mmCIF file with all atom_site columns, C-alpha atoms in Angstrom:
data_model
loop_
_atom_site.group_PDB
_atom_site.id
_atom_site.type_symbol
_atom_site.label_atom_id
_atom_site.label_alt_id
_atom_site.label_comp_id
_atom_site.label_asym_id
_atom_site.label_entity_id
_atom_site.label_seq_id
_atom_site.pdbx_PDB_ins_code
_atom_site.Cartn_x
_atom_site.Cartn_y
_atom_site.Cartn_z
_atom_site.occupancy
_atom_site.B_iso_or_equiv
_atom_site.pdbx_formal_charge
_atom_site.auth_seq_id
_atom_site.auth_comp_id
_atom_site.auth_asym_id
_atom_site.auth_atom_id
_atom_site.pdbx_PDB_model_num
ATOM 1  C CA . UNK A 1 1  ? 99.545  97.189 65.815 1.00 0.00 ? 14 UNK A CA 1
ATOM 2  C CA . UNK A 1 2  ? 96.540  96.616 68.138 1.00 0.00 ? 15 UNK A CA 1
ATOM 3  C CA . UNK A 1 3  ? 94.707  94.931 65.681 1.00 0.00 ? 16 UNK A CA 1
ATOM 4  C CA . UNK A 1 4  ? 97.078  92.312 64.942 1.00 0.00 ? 17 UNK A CA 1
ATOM 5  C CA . UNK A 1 5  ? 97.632  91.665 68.963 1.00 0.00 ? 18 UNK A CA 1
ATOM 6  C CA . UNK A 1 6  ? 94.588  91.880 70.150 1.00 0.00 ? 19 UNK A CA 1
ATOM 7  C CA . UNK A 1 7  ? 92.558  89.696 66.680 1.00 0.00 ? 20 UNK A CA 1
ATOM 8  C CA . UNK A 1 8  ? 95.781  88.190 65.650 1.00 0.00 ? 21 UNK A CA 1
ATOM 9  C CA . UNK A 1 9  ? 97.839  87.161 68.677 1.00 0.00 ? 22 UNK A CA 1
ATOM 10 C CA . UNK A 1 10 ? 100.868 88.697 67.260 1.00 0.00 ? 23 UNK A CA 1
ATOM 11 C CA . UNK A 1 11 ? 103.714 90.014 69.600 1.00 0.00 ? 24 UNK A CA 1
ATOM 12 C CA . UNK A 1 12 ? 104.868 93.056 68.396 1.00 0.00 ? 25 UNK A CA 1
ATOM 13 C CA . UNK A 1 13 ? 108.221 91.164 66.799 1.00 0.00 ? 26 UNK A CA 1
ATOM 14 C CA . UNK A 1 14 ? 106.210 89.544 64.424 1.00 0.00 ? 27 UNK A CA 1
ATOM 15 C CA . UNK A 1 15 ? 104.099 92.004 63.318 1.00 0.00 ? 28 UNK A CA 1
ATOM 16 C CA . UNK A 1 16 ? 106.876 94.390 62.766 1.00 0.00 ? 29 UNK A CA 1
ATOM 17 C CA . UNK A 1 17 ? 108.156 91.556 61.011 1.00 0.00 ? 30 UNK A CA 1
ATOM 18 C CA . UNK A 1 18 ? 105.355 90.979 58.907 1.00 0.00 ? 31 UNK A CA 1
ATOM 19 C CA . UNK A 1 19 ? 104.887 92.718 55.037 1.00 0.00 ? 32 UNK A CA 1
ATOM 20 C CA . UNK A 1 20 ? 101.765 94.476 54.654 1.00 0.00 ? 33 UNK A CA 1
ATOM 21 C CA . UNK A 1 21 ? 100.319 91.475 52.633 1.00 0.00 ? 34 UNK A CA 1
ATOM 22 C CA . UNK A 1 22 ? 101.062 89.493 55.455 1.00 0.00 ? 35 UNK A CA 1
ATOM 23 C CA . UNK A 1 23 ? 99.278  91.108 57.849 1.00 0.00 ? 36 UNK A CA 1
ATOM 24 C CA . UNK A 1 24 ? 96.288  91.908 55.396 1.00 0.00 ? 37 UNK A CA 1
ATOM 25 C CA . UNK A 1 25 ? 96.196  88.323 54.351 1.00 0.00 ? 38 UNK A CA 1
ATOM 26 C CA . UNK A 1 26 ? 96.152  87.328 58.296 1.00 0.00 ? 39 UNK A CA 1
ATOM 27 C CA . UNK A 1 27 ? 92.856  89.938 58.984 1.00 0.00 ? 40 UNK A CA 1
ATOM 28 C CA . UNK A 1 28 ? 90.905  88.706 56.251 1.00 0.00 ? 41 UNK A CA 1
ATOM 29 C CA . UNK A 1 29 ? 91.530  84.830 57.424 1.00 0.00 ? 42 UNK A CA 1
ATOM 30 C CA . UNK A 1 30 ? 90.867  86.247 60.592 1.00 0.00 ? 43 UNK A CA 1
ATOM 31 C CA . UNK A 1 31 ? 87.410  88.216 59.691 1.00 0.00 ? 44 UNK A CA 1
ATOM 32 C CA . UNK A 1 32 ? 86.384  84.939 57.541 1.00 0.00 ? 45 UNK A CA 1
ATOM 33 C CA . UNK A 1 33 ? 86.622  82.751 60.479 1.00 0.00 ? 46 UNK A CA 1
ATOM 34 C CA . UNK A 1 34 ? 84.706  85.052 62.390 1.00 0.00 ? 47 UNK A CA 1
ATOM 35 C CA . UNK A 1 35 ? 82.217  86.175 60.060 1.00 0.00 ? 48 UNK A CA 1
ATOM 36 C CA . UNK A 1 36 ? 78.731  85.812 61.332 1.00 0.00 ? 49 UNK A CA 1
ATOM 37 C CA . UNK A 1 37 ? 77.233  83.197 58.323 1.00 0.00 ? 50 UNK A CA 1
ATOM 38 C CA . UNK A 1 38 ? 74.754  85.157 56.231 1.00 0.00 ? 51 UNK A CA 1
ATOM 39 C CA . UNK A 1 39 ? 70.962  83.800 56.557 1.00 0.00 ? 52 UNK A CA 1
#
């Protein structure tokens, strides 16, 4: 749960109410926006 409240935002009601696909889908939206662009 830390990672989705500290990266995400989340409270913990919605990432209890989150599926797993959910929450995966949210981390890897989140790491693209933060990726560091490739030189």
């Amino acid at each position: 749960m830390g990672a989705a409240a500290a990266a995400l935002g989340w409270r913990p009601r919605e990432f209890w109410a989150a599926t797993p696909p959910e929450f995966w889908d949210a981390m890897n939206g989140y790491e693209r926006m933060h990726r560091v662009p490739e030189e």
